[in-house]
mmCIF file of C-alpha atoms and ligand atoms in Angstrom:
data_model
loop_
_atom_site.group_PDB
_atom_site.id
_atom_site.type_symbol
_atom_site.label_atom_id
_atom_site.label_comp_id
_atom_site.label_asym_id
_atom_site.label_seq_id
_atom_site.Cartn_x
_atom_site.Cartn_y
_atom_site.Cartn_z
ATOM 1 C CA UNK A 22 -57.700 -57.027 18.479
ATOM 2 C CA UNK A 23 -55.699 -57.716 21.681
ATOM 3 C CA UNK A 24 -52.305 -57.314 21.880
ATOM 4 C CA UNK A 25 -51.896 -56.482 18.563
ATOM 5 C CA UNK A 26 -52.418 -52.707 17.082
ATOM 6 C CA UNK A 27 -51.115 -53.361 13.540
ATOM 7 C CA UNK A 28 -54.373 -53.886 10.930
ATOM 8 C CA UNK A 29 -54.212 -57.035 8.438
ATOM 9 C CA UNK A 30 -53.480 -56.342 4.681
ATOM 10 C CA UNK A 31 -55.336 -56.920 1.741
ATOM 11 C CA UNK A 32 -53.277 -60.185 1.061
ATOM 12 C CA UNK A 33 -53.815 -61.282 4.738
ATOM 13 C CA UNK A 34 -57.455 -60.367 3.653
ATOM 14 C CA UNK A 35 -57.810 -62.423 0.656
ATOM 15 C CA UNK A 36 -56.118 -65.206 2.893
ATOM 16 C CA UNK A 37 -58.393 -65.110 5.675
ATOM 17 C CA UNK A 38 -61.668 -65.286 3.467
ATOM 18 C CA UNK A 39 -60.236 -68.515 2.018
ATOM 19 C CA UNK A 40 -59.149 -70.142 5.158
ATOM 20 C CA UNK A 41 -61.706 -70.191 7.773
ATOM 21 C CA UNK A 42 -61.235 -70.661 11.799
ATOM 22 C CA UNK A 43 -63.607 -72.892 13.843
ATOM 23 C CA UNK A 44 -66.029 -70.711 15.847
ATOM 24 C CA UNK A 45 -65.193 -70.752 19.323
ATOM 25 C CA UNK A 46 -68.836 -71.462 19.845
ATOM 26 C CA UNK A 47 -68.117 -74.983 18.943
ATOM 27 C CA UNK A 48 -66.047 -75.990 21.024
ATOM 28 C CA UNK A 49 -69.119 -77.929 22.656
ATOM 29 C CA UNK A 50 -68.592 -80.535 19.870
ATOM 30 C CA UNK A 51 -67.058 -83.876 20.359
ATOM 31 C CA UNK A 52 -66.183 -84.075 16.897
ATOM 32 C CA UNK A 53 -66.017 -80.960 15.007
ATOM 33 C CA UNK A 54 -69.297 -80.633 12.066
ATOM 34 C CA UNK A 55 -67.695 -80.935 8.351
ATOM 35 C CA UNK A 56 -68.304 -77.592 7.911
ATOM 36 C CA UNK A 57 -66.663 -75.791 11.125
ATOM 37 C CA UNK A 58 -63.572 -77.491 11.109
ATOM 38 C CA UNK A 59 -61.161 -75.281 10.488
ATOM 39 C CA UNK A 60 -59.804 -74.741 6.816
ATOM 40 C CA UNK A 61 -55.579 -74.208 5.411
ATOM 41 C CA UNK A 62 -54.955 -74.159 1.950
ATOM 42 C CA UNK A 63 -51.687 -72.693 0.780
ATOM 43 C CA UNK A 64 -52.646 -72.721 -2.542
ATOM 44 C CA UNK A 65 -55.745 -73.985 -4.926
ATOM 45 C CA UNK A 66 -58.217 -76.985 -4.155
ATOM 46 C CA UNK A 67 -56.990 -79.008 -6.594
ATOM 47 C CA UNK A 68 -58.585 -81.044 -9.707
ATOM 48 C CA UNK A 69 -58.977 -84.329 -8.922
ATOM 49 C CA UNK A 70 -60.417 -87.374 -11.003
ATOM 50 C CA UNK A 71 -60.990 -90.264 -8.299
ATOM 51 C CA UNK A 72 -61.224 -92.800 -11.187
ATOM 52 C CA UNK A 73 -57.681 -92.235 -12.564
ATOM 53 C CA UNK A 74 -56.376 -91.061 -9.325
ATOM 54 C CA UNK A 75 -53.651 -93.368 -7.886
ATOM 55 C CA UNK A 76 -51.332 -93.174 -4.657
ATOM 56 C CA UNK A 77 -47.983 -94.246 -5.520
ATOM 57 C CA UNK A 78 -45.993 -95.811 -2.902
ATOM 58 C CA UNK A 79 -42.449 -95.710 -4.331
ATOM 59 C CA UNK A 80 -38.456 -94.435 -3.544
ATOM 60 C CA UNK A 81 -36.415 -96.951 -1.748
ATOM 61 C CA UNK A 82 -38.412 -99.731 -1.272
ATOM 62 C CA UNK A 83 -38.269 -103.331 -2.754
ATOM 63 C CA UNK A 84 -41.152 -102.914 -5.145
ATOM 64 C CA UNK A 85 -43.433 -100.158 -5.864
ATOM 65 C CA UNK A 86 -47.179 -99.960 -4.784
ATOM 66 C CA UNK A 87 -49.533 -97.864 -6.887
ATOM 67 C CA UNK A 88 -53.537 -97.717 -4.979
ATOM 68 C CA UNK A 89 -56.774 -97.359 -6.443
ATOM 69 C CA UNK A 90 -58.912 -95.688 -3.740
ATOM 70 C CA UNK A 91 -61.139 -99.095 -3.696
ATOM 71 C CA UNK A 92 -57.973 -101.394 -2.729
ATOM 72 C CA UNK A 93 -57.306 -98.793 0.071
ATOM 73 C CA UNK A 94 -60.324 -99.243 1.188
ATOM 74 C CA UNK A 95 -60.225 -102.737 1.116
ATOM 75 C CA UNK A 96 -57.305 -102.618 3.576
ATOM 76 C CA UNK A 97 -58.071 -103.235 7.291
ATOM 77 C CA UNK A 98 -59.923 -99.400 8.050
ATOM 78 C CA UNK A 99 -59.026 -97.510 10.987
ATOM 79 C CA UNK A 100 -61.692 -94.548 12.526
ATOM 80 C CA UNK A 101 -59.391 -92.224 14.747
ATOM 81 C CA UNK A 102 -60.790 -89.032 16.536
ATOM 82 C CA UNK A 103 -58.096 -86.916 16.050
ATOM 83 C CA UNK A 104 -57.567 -82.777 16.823
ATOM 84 C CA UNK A 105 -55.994 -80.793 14.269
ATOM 85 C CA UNK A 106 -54.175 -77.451 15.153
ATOM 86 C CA UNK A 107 -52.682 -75.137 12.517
ATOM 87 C CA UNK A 108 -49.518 -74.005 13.364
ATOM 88 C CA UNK A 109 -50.129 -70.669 12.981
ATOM 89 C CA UNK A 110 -53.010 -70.125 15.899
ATOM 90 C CA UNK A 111 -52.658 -67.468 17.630
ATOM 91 C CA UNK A 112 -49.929 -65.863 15.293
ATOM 92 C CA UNK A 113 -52.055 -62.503 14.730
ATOM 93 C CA UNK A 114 -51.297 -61.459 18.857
ATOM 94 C CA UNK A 115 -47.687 -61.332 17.664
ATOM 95 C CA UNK A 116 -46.035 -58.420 18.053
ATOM 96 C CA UNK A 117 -43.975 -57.487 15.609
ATOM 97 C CA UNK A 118 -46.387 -58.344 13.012
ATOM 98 C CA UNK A 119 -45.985 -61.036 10.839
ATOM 99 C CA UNK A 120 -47.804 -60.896 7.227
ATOM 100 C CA UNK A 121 -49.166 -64.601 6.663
ATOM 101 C CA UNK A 122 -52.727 -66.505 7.518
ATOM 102 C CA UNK A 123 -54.160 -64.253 10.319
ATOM 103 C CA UNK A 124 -55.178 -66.691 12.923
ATOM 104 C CA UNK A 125 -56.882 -65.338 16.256
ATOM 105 C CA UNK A 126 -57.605 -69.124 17.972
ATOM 106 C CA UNK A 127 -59.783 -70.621 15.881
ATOM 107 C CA UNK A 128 -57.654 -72.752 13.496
ATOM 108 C CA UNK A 129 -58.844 -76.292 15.172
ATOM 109 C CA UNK A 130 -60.911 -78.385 15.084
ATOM 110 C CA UNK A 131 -61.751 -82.663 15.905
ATOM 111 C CA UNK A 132 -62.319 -84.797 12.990
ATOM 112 C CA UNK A 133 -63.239 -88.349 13.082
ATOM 113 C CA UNK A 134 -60.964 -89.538 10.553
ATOM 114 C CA UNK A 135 -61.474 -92.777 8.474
ATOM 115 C CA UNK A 136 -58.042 -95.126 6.913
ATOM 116 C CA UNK A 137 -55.920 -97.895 6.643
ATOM 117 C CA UNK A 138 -52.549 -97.127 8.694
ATOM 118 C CA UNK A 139 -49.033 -96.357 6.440
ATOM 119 C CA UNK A 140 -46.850 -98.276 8.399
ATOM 120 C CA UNK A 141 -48.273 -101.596 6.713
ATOM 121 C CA UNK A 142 -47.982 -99.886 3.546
ATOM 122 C CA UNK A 143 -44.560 -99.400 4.051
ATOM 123 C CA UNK A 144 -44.254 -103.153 4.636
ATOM 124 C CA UNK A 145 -46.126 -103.994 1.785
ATOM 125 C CA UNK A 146 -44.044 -102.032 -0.379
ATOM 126 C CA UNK A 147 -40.234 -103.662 1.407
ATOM 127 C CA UNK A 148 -39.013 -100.181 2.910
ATOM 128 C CA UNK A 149 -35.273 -100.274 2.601
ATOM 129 C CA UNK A 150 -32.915 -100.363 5.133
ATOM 130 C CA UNK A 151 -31.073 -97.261 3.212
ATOM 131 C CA UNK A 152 -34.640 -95.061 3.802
ATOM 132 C CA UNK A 153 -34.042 -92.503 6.562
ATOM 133 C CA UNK A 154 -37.270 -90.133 6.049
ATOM 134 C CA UNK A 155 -40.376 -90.686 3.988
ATOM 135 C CA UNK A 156 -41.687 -87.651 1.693
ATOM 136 C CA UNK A 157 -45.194 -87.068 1.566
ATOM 137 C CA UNK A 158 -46.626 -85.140 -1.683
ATOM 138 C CA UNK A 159 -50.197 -83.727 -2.245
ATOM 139 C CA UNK A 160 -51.210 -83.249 -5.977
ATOM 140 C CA UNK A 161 -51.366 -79.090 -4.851
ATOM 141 C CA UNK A 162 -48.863 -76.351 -6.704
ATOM 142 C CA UNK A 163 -48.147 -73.246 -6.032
ATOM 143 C CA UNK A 164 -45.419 -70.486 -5.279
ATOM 144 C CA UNK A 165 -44.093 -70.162 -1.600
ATOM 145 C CA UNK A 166 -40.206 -68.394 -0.893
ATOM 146 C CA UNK A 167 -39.850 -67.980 -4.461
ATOM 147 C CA UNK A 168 -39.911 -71.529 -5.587
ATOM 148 C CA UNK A 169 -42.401 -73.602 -7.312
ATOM 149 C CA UNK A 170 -43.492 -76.557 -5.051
ATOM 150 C CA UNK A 171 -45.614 -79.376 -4.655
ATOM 151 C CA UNK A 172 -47.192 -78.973 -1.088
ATOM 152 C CA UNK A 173 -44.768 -82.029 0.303
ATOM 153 C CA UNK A 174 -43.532 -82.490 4.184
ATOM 154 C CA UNK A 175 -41.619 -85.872 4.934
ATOM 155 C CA UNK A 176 -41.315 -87.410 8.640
ATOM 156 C CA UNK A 177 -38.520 -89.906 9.866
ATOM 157 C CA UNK A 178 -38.892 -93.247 9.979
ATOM 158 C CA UNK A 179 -38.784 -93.056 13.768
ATOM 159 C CA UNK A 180 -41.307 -90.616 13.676
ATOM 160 C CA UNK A 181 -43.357 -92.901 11.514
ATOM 161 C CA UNK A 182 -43.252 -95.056 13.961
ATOM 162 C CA UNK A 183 -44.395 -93.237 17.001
ATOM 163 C CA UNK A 184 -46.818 -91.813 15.271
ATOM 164 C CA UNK A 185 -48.530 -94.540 13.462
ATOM 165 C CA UNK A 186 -50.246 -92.266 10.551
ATOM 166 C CA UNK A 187 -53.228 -93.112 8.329
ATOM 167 C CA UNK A 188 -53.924 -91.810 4.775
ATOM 168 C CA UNK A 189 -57.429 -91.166 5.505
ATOM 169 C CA UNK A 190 -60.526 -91.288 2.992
ATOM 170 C CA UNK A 191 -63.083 -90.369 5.113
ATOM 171 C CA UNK A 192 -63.924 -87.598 7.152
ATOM 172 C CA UNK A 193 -66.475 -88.136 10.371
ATOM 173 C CA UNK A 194 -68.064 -90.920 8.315
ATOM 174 C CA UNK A 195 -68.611 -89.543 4.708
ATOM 175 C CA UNK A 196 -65.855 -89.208 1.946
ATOM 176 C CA UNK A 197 -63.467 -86.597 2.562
ATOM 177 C CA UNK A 198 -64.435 -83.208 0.874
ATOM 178 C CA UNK A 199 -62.563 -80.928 -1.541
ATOM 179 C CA UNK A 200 -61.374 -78.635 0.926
ATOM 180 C CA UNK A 201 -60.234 -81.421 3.444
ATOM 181 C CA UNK A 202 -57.961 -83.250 0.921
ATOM 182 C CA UNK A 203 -60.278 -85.551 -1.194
ATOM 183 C CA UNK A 204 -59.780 -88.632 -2.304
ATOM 184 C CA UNK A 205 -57.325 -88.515 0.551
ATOM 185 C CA UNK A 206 -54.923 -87.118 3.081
ATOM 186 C CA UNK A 207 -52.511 -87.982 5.849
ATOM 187 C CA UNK A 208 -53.347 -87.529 9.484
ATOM 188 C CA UNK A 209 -50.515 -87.323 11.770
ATOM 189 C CA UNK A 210 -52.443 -87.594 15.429
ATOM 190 C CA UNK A 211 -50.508 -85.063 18.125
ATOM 191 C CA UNK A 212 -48.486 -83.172 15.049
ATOM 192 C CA UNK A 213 -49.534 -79.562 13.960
ATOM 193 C CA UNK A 214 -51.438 -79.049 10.898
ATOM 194 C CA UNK A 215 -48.948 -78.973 8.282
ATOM 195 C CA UNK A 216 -47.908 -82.059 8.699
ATOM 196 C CA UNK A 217 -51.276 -83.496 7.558
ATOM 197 C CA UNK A 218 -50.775 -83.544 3.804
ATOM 198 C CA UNK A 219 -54.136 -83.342 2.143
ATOM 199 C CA UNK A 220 -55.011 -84.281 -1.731
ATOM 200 C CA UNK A 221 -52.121 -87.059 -0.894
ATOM 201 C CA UNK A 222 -50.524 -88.516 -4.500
ATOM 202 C CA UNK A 223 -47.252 -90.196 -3.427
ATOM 203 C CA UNK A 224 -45.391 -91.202 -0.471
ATOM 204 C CA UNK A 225 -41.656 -91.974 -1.044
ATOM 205 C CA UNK A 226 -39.252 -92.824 0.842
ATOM 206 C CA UNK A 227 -35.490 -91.587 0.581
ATOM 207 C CA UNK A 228 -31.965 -91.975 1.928
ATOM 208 C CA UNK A 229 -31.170 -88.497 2.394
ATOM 209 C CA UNK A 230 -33.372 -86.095 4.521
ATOM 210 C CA UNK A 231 -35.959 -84.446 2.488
ATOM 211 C CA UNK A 232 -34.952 -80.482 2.100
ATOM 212 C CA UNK A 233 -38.244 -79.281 0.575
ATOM 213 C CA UNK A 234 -39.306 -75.326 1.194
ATOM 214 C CA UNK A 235 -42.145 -76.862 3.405
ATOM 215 C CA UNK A 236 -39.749 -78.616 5.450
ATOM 216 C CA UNK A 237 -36.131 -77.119 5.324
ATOM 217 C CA UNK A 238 -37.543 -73.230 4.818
ATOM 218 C CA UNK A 239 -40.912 -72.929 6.774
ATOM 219 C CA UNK A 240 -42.549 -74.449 9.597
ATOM 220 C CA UNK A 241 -39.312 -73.488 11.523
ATOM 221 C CA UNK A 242 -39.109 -72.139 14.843
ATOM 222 C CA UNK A 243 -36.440 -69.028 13.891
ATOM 223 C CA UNK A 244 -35.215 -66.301 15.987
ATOM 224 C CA UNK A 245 -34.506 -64.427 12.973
ATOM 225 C CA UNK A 246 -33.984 -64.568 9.221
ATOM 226 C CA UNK A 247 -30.511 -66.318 8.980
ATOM 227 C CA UNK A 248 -31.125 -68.439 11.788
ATOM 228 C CA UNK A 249 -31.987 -71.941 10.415
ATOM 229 C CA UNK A 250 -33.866 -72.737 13.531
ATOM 230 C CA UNK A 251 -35.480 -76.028 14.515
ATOM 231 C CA UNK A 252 -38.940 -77.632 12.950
ATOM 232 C CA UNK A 253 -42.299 -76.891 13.744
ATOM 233 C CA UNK A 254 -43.408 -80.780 15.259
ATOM 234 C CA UNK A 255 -46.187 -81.905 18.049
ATOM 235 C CA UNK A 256 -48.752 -79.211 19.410
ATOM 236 C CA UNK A 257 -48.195 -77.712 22.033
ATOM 237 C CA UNK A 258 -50.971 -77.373 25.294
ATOM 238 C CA UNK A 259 -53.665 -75.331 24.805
ATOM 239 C CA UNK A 260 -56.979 -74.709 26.185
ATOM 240 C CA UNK A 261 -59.333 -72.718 24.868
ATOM 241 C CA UNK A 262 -62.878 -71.156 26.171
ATOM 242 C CA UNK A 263 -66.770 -70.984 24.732
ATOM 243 C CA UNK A 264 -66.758 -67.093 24.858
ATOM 244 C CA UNK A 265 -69.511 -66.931 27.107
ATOM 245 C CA UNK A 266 -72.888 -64.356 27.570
ATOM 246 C CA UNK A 267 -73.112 -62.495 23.955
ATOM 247 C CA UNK A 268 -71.268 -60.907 21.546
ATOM 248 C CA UNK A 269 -71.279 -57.293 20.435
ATOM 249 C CA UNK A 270 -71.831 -57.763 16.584
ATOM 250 C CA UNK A 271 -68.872 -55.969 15.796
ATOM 251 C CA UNK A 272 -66.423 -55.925 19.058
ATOM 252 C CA UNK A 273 -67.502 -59.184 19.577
ATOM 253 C CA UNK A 274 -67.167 -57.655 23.466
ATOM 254 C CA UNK A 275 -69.199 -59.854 25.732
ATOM 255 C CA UNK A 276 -71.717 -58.954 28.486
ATOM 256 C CA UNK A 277 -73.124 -61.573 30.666
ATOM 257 C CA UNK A 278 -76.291 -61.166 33.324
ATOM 258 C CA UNK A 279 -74.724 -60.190 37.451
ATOM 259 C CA UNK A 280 -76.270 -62.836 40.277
ATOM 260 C CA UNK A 281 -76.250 -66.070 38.108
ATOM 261 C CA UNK A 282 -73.630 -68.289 37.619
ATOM 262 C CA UNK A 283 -71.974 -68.417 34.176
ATOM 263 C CA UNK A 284 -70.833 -72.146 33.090
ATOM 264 C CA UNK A 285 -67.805 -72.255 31.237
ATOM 265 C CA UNK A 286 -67.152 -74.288 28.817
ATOM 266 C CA UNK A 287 -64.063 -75.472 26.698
ATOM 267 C CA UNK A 288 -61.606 -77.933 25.694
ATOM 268 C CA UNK A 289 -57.664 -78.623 25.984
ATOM 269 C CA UNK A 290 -55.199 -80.602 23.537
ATOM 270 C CA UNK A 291 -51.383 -81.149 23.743
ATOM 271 C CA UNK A 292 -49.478 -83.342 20.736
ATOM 272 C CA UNK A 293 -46.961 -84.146 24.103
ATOM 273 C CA UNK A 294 -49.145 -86.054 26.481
ATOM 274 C CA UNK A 295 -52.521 -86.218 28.002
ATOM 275 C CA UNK A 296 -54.194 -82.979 29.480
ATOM 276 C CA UNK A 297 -53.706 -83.033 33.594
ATOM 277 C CA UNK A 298 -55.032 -79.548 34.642
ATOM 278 C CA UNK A 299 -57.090 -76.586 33.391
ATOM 279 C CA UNK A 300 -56.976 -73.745 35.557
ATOM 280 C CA UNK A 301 -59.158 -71.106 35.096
ATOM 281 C CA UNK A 302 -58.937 -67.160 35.920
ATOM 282 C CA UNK A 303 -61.192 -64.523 36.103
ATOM 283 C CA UNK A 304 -58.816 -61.670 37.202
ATOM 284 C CA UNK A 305 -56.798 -61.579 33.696
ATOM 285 C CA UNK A 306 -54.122 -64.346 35.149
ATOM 286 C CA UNK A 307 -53.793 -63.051 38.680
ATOM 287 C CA UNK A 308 -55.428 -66.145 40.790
ATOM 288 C CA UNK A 309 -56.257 -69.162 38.833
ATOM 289 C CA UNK A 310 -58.828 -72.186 40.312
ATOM 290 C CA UNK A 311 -59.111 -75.771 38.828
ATOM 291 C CA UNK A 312 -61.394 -76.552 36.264
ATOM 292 C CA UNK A 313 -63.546 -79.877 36.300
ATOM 293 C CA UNK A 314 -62.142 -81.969 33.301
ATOM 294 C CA UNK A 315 -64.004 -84.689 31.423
ATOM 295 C CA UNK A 316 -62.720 -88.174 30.149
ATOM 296 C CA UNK A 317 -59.717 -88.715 29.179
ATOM 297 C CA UNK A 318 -59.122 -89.381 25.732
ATOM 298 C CA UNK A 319 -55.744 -89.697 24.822
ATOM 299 C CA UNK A 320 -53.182 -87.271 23.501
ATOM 300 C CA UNK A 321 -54.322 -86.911 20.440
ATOM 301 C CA UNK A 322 -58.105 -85.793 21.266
ATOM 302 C CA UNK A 323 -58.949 -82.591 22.944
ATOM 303 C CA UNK A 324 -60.560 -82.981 26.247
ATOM 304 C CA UNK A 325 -63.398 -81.481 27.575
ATOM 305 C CA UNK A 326 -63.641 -78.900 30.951
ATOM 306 C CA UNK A 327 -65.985 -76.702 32.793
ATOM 307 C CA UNK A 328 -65.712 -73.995 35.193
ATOM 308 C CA UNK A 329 -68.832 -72.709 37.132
ATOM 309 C CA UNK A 330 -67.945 -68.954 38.009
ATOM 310 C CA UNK A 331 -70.149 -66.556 39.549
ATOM 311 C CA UNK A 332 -69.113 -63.037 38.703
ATOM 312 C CA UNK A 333 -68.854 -61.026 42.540
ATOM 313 C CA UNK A 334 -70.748 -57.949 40.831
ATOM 314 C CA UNK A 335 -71.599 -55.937 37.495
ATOM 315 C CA UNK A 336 -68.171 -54.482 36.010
ATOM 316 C CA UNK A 337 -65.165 -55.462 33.334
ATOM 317 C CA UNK A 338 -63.238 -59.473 33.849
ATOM 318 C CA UNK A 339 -60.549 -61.134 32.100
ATOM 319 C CA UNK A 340 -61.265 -64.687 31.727
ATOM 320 C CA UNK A 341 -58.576 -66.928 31.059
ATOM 321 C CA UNK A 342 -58.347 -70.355 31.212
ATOM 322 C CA UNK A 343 -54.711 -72.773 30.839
ATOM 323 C CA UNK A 344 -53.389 -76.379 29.704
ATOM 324 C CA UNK A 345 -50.997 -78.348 31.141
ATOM 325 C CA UNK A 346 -50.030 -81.766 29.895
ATOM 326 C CA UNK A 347 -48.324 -84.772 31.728
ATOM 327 C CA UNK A 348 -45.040 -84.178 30.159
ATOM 328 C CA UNK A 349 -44.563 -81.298 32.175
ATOM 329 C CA UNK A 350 -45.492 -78.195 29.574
ATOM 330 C CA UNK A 351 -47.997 -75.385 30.354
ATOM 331 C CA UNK A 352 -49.067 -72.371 28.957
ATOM 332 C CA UNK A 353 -47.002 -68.932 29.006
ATOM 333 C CA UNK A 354 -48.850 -66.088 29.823
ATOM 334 C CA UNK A 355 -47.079 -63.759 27.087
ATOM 335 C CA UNK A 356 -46.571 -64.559 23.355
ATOM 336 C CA UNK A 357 -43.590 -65.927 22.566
ATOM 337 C CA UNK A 358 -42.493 -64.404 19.187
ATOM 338 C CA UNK A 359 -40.797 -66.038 16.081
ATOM 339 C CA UNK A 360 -40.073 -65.280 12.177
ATOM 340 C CA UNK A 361 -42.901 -67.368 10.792
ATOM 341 C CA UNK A 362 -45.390 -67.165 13.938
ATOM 342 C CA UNK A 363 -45.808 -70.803 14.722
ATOM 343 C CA UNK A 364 -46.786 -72.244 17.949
ATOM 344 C CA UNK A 365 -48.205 -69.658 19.890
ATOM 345 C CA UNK A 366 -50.189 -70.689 22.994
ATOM 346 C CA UNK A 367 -50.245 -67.903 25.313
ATOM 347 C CA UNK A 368 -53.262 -68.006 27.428
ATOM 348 C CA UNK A 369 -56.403 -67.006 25.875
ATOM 349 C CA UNK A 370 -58.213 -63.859 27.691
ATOM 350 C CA UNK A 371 -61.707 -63.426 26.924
ATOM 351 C CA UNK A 372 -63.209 -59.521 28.037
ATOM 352 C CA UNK A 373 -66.611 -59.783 29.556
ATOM 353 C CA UNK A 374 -68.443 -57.116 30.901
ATOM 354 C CA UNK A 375 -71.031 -58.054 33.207
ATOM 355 C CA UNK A 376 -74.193 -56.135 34.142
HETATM 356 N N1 MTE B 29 -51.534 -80.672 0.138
HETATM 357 C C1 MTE B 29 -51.693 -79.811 1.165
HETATM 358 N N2 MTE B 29 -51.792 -80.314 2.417
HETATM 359 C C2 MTE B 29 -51.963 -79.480 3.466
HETATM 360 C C3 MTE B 29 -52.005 -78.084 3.282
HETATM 361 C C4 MTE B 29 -51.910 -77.582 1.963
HETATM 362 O O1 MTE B 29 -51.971 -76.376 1.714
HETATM 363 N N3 MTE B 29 -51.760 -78.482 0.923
HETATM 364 N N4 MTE B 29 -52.116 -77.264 4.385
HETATM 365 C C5 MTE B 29 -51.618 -77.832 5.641
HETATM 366 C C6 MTE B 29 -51.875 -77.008 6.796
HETATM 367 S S1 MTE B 29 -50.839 -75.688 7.026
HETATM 368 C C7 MTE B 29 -52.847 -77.314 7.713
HETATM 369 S S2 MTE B 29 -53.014 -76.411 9.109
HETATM 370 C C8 MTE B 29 -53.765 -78.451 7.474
HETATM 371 C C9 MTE B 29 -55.205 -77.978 7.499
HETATM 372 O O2 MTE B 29 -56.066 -79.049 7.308
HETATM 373 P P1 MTE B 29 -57.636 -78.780 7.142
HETATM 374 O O3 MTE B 29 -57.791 -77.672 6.133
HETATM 375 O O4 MTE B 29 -58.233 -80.058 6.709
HETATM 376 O O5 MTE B 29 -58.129 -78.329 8.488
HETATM 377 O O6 MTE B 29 -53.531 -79.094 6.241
HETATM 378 C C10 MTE B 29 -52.174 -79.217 5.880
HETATM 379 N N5 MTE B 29 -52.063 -80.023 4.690
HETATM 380 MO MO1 MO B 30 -51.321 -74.762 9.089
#
């Protein structure tokens, strides 16, 4: 793989065949099918029995709320294209290695997500004035950094509030699947992945701010071990390419035909703003050109592009193509390494060898 000469592990193995990418090949989607959206489970798809299940609404708040799934979806409903990055794309072209989920640049993907808003929730239940963060906890266990955990993240209530989450139960117009968080999960539009707690049982809110591993431990940009570092939040730009021509089966090298011009295809996201240029390269970053973008679609929804290049003659390219967003942040062209791997958008370079 690019940049990157040290081979995965077993473990990284076992991860990866749990936790699937999005093929590139579909970023020609809108909305991402069911099935190719991208997949992160730190631990087991858990039981769940919808008739019993409740979501508790609790902490510091004037009374406590405890859902059925039928009153939440009696609540005003809300259907929100939203795209979803993990955190960790792109952590497998860091150098040194780093032994977690082994993303290349496939861990995205556009749902269409159906659900009432939490904010009114909040309201419902008389959120305190003492409540600094709310605390988010799916119904998930497992073993992470030596503890025992819940899978739980918490946001601020200012965060909330930019924001403007739902707890979604649907997922591009049919109930949310096992693997996607069923009976249902938050969606945070603009934040990375983690932030989205699937298989969602509580949400309470607290005076003090939460300190969970998920939150205080990982998900962290860090320099190094002892260095606390500063959280993981919105996504940063990215763009990313249909590998064009076809693939080698095992390379995954790709040729394209000489004399006809190759139509690129792709799409950009940033959780900062909305997408203002693509530029596109075909000399491995030297010279870059303007790509055409499509509509608009706000900052939480990846936007389309295209790029109609006409390779001068038969021999070896680097395609790469690059986001910028309209609060100023663009792509690097060179990794930019950390302790747990997050957040890496260097460029994308695609080989193509044209004949
Ligand atoms: N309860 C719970 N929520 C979770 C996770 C998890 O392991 N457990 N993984 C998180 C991470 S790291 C990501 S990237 C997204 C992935 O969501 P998806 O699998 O629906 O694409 O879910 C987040 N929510
Ligand atoms: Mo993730």
């Amino acid at each position: 793989m690019e940049g990157t000469s040290t081979p995965i592990s077993r473990e990284e193995l076992q991860l990866a065949a749990r936790n699937h990418g999005m093929p590139l090949e579909a970023l020609r989607y809108d909305v991402t099918p069911v099935g190719l959206h991208y997949l992160l489970i730190h631990y087991d798809i858990p039981a769940v029995d919808t008739a019993s299940w409740r979501l508790e609404v609790g902490g510091c708040v004037a009374r406590e709320l405890r859902l059925t799934l039928d009153e939440l979806r009696g609540r005003p409903a809300v259907t929100a294209a939203v795209t979803m990055e993990c955190a960790g794309n792109g952590r497998a072209a860091l150098e040194p290695h780093i032994v977690s989920q082994p993303w290349l640049l496939e861990a995205v993907g556009t749902g269409e997500w159906t659900g009432a808003r939490v904010l009114p929730l909040l309201e419902e239940a008389g959120l305190r004035d003492d409540a600094v963060e709310v605390v988010f906890r799916g119904s998930d266990r497992g073993v992470e950094g030596g503890e025992q955990q819940s899978y739980e993240r918490s946001l601020t209530i200012e965060q909330l509030a930019a924001a403007d989450p739902l707890v979604a139960y649907e997922l591009n117009g049919a109930p949310l699947p096992p693997q996607h968080g069923n009976p249902l999960r938050l969606v945070v539009p603009g934040w990375y992945g983690m932030t989205n707690v699937k298989w969602l049982e509580a949400i309470t809110a607290v005076a003090e701010p939460f300190t969970g591993y998920q939150q205080a431990r990982s998900y962290r940009f860090r320099a190094h071990e002892d260095d606390p570092g500063t959280p993981v939040t919105r996504m940063l730009p990215r763009a990313l390419m249909v590998p064009p021509g076809i693939p080698d089966f095992i390379t995954r090298q790709r040729t394209v035909v000489a004399g006809a011009p190759v139509e690129l295809e792709g799409r950009a996201w940033s959780g900062w703003g909305a997408i203002t240029e693509v530029a596109v390269s075909a000399d491995g970053g030297a010279s870059w050109a303007p790509a055409d973008l499509g509509p608009s679609s706000g900052p939480a929804v990846w936007r389309a592009w295209r790029f109609s290049w006409t390779p001068p003659g038969p021999g070896s390219y680097e395609l790469c193509c690059r986001a910028r967003d309209d609060a100023g942040n663009v792509q690097p062209l060179e990794p930019e390494w950390n302790v747990g791997g997050y957040a890496n958008n260097a460029v994308q370079r695609v080989a193509v060898q044209v004949d």
